[in-house]
Coordinates of C-alpha atoms in Angstrom, one line a residue:
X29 CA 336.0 260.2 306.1
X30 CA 333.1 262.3 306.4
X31 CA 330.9 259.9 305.8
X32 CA 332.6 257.7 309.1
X33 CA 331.7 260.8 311.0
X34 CA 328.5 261.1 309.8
X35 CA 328.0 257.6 311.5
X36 CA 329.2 258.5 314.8
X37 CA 325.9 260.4 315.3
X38 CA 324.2 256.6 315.0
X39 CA 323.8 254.3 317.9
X40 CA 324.0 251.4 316.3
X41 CA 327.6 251.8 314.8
X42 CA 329.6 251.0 317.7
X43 CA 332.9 252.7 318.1
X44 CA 335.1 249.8 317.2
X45 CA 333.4 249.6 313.8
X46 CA 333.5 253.3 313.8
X47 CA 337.5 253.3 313.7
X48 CA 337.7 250.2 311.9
X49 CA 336.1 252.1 308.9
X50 CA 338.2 255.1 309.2
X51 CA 341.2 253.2 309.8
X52 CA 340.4 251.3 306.6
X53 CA 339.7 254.8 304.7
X54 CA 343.2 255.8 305.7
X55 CA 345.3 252.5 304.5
X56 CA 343.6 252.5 301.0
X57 CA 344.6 256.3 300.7
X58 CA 348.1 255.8 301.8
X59 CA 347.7 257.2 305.2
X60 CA 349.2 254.3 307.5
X61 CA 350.4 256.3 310.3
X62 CA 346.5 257.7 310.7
X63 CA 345.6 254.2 309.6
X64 CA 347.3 253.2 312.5
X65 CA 346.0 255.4 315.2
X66 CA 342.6 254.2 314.1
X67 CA 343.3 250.5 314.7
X68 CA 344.8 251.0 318.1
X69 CA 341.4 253.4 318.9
X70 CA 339.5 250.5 317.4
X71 CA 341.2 247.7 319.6
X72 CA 341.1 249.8 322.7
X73 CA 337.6 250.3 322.2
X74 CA 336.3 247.0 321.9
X75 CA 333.5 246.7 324.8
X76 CA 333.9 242.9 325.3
X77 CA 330.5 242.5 323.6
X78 CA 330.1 239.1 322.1
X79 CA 328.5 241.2 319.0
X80 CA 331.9 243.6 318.7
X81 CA 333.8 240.5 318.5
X82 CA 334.1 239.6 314.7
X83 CA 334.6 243.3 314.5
X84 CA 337.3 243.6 317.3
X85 CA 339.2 240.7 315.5
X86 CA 339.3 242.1 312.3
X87 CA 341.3 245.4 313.6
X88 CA 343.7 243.2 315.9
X89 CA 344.7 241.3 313.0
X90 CA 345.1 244.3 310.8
X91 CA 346.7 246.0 313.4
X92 CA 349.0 243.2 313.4
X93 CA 349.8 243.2 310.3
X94 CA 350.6 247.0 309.7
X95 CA 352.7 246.4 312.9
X96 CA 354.7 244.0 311.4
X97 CA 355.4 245.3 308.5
X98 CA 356.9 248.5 310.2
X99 CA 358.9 246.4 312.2
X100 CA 357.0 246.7 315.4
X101 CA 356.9 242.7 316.1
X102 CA 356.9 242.6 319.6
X103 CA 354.0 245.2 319.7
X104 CA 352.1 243.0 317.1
X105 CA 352.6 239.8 319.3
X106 CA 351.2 241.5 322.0
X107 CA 348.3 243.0 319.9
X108 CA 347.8 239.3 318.2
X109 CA 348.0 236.8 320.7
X110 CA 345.2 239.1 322.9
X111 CA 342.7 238.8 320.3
X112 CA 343.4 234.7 320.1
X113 CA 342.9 234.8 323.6
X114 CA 339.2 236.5 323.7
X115 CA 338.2 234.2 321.0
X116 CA 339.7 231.1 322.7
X117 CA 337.3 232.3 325.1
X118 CA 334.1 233.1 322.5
X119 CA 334.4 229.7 320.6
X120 CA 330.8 229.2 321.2
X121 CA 330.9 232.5 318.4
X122 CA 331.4 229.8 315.7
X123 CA 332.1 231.9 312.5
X124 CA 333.9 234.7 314.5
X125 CA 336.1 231.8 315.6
X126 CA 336.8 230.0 312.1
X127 CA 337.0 233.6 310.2
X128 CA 339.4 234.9 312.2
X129 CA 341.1 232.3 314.3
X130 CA 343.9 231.0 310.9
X131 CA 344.6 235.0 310.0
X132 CA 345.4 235.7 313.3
X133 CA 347.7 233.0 314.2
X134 CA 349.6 233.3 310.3
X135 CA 350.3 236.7 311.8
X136 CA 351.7 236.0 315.1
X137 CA 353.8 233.2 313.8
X138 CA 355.4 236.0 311.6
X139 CA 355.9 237.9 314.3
X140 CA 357.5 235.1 316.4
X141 CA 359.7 234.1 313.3
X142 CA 361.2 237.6 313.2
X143 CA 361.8 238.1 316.7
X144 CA 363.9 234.8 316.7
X145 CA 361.6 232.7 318.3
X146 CA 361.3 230.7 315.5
X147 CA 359.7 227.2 317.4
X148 CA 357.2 229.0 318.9
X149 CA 356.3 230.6 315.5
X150 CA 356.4 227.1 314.1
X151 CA 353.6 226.1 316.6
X152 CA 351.2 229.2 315.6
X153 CA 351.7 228.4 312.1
X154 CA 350.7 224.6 312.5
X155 CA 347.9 225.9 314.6
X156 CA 346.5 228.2 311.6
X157 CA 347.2 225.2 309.4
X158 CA 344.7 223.0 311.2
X159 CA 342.2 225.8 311.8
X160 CA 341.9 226.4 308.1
X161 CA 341.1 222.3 307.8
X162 CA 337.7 223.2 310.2
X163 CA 335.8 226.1 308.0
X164 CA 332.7 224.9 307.3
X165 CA 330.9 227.4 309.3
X166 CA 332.4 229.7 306.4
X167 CA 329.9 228.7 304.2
X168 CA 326.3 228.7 303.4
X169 CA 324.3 225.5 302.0
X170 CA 324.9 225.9 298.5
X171 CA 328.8 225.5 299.0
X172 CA 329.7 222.2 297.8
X173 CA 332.0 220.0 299.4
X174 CA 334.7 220.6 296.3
X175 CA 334.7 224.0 296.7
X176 CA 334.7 224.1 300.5
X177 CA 338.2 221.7 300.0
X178 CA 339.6 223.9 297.8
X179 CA 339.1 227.1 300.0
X180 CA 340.7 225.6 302.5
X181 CA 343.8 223.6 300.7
X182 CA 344.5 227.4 298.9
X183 CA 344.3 229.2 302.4
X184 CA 346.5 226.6 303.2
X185 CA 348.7 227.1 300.6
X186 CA 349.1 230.7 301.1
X187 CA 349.9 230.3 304.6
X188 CA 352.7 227.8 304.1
X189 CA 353.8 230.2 301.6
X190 CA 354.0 232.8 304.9
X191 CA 355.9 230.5 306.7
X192 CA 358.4 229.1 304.3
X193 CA 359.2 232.6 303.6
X194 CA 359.6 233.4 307.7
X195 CA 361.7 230.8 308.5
X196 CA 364.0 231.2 305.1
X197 CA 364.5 235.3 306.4
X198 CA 365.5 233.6 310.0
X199 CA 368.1 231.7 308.0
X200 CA 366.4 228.6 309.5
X201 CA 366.5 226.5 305.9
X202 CA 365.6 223.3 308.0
X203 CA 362.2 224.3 309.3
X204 CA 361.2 226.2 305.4
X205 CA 362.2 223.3 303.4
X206 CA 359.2 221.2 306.0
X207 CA 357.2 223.5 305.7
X208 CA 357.8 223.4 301.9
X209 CA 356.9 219.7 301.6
X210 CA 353.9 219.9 303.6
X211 CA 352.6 223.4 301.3
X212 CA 353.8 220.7 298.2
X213 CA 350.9 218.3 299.0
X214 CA 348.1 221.2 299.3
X215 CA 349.6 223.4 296.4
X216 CA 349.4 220.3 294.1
X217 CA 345.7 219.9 295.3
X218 CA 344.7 223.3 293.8
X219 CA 346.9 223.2 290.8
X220 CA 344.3 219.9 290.1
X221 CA 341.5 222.1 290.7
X222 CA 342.0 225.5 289.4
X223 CA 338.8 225.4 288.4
X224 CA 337.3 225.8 291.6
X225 CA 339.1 228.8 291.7
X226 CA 337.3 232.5 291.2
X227 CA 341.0 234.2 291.3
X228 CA 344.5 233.3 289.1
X229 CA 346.3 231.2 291.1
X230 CA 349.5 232.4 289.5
X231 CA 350.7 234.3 292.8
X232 CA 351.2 230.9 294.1
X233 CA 352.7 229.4 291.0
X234 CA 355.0 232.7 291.2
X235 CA 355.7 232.0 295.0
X236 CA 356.1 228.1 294.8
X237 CA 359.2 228.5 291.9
X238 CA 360.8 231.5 294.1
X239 CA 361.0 230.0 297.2
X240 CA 362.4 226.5 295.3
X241 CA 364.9 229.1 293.8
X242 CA 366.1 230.6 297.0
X243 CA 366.2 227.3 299.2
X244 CA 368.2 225.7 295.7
X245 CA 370.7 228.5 296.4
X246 CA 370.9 227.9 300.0
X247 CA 371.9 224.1 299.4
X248 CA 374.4 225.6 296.8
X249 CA 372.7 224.7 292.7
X250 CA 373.2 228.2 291.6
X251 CA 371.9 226.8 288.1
X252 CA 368.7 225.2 289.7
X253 CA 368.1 227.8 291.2
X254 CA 368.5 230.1 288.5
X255 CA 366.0 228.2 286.6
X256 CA 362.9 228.0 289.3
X257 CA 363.7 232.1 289.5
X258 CA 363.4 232.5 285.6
X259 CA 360.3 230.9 286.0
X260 CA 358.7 233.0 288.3
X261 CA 359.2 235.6 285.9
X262 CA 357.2 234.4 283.8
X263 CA 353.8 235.0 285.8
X264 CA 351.8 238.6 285.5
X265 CA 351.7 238.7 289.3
X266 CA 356.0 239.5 289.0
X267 CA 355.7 242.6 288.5
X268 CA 353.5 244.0 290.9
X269 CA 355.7 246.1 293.6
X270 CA 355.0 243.9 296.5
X271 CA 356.7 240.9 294.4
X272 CA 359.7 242.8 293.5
X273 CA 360.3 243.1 297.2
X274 CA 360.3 239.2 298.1
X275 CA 362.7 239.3 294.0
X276 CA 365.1 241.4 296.5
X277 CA 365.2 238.7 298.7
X278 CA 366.5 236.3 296.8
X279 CA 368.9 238.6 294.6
X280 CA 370.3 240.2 297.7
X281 CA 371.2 236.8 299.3
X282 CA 373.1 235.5 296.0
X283 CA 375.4 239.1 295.6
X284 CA 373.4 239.9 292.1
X285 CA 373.7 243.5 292.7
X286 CA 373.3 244.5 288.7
X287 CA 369.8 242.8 289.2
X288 CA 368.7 244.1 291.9
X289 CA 369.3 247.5 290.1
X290 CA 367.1 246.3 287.5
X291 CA 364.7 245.7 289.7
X292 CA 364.9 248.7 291.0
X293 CA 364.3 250.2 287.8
X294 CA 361.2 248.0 287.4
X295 CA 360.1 249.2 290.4
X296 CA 360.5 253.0 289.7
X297 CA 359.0 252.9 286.0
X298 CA 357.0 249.7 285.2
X299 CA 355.8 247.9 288.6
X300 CA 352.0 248.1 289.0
X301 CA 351.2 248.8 292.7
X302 CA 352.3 251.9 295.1
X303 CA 354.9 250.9 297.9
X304 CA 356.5 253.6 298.9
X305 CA 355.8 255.4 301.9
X306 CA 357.6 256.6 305.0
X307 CA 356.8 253.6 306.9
X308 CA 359.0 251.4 304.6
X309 CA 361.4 253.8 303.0
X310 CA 364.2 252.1 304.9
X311 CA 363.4 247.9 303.7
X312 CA 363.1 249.8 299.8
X313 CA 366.2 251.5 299.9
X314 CA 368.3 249.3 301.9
X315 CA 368.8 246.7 299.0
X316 CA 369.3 249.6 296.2
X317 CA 372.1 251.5 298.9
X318 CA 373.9 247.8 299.1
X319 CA 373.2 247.2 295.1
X320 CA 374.9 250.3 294.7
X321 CA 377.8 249.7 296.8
X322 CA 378.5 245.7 295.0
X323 CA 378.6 247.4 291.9
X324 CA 381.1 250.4 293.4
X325 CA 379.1 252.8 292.6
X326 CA 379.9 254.4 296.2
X327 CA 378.9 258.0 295.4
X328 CA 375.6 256.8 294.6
X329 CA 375.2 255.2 297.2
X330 CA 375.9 258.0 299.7
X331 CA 372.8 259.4 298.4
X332 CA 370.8 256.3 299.3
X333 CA 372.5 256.4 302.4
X334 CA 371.2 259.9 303.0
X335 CA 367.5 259.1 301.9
X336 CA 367.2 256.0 304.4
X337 CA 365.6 257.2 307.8
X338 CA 368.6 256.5 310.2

């Protein structure tokens, strides 16, 4: 942080990228609630500069995000769909456009699908969907054509991924299980051509076999299901903390309160990855109070009860 200050004597670091930076200091440390304050200061500060743009973008979408995942969606739709506005209007800024056009769409669709609005969040995703097909302005001349398809089928991927997800939480089966078959056709593309890839693509494998689990479940296979789940397990990418949470999902939904305890377990001693914080010390404890209670362990779970921020 000093060094961000140190910067504030220089001219040529405007004050958007000024809080960006601090505001990305504080998120890495843990500090969301300052992280926070810093991405509003960035967003307000944004002169209207075509040069501030990529930069103005960038905290709108992380904004966004952080928003959303405290719960804050109408505040992140508001804080979304302006930034898609100014760029609508900057489209002549090519790689400000096509860098940050898909990201910030994928998070207002979120945002839509938890507020209910769940067509209107199925038109933002399709939006980012096509955005991510026109990226060429991404890359330099040395990026061949293979590896410019198979940036754009993963990003793809990893959006349908977002959506399948959304629209399962909004109990909206119908519009996941499209979704799904359109994210089969671009997820089978990179499974072809892992090659291309510099990153494990075993979070998608992971992703692809819980989301068939959960939608198996919905339709009523509890064994099917059971056996996409057991083979999510058996990627790396499992046991990181931010894949135990979407585990809950799917355990919570089926009654398996002894596993979710296990998870919780996995969580406390063995998961690789820091989650908790103030921010979201409801959405962890929540599934551990109910766990608690399907097992009858009621006393326990008066102390959960106590923890959660009411």
């Amino acid at each position: 942080m000093a060094l961000c200050d140190s910067l504030q004597e220089h001219s040529s670091v405007s004050a958007v990228e000024l809080n960006l930076l601090r505001a990305t200091v504080c998120l890495r440390t843990k500090r969301h609630r300052s992280g926070e304050v810093y991405l509003k200061k960035a967003v307000a500060s944004f002169s209207g500069q075509d040069i501030e743009l990529g930069v103005y973008a960038s905290a709108s979408y992380k904004l966004g995000q952080l928003l959303n995942d405290k719960g804050d969606y109408k505040d992140a739709v508001k804080t979304v769909a302006s930034a898609i506005d100014l760029l609508e209007e900057h489209k002549g800024n090519i790689y400000t456009y096509a860098s940050n056009l898909p990201n910030l769409y994928t998070t207002l669709g979120t945002s839509l699908a938890r507020l209910g609005n769940v067509d209107e969040a199925d038109a933002r995703f399709s939006q980012a969907f096509e955005a991510y097909k026109n990226t060429d302005a991404l890359y330099d001349i040395n990026t061949s054509k293979e590896q410019k398809a198979y940036y754009s089928n993963e990003k793809q991927t990893t959006l349908s991924e977002i959506a399948i997800f959304s629209f399962m939480r909004a109990g909206r089966y119908d519009m996941a299980k499209r979704w799904f078959e359109k994210e089969d056709s671009v997820y089978a593309y990179i499974v072809r051509n892992d090659s291309l890839s510099t990153d494990s693509i075993g979070v998608h494998h992971y992703k692809y076999h819980l989301m068939k689990a959960q939608m198996l479940e919905h339709d009523g296979d509890r064994a099917g299901a059971d056996k996409e789940y057991q083979l999510s397990q058996e990627y790396p990418v499992s046991q990181y903390s931010s894949s135990i949470m979407s585990q809950y999902e799917y355990l919570t939904t089926t009654e398996r309160w002894p596993e979710v305890l296990q998870l919780y377990e996995k969580l406390d001693t063995a998961a690789i990855g820091d989650l908790y914080s103030l921010d979201n010390i409801n959405k962890i404890m929540m599934p551990r109070y109910r766990a608690l209670r399907g097992t009858g362990q009621t006393p326990k779970a008066a102390v959960y009860r106590g923890i959660m921020i009411l």
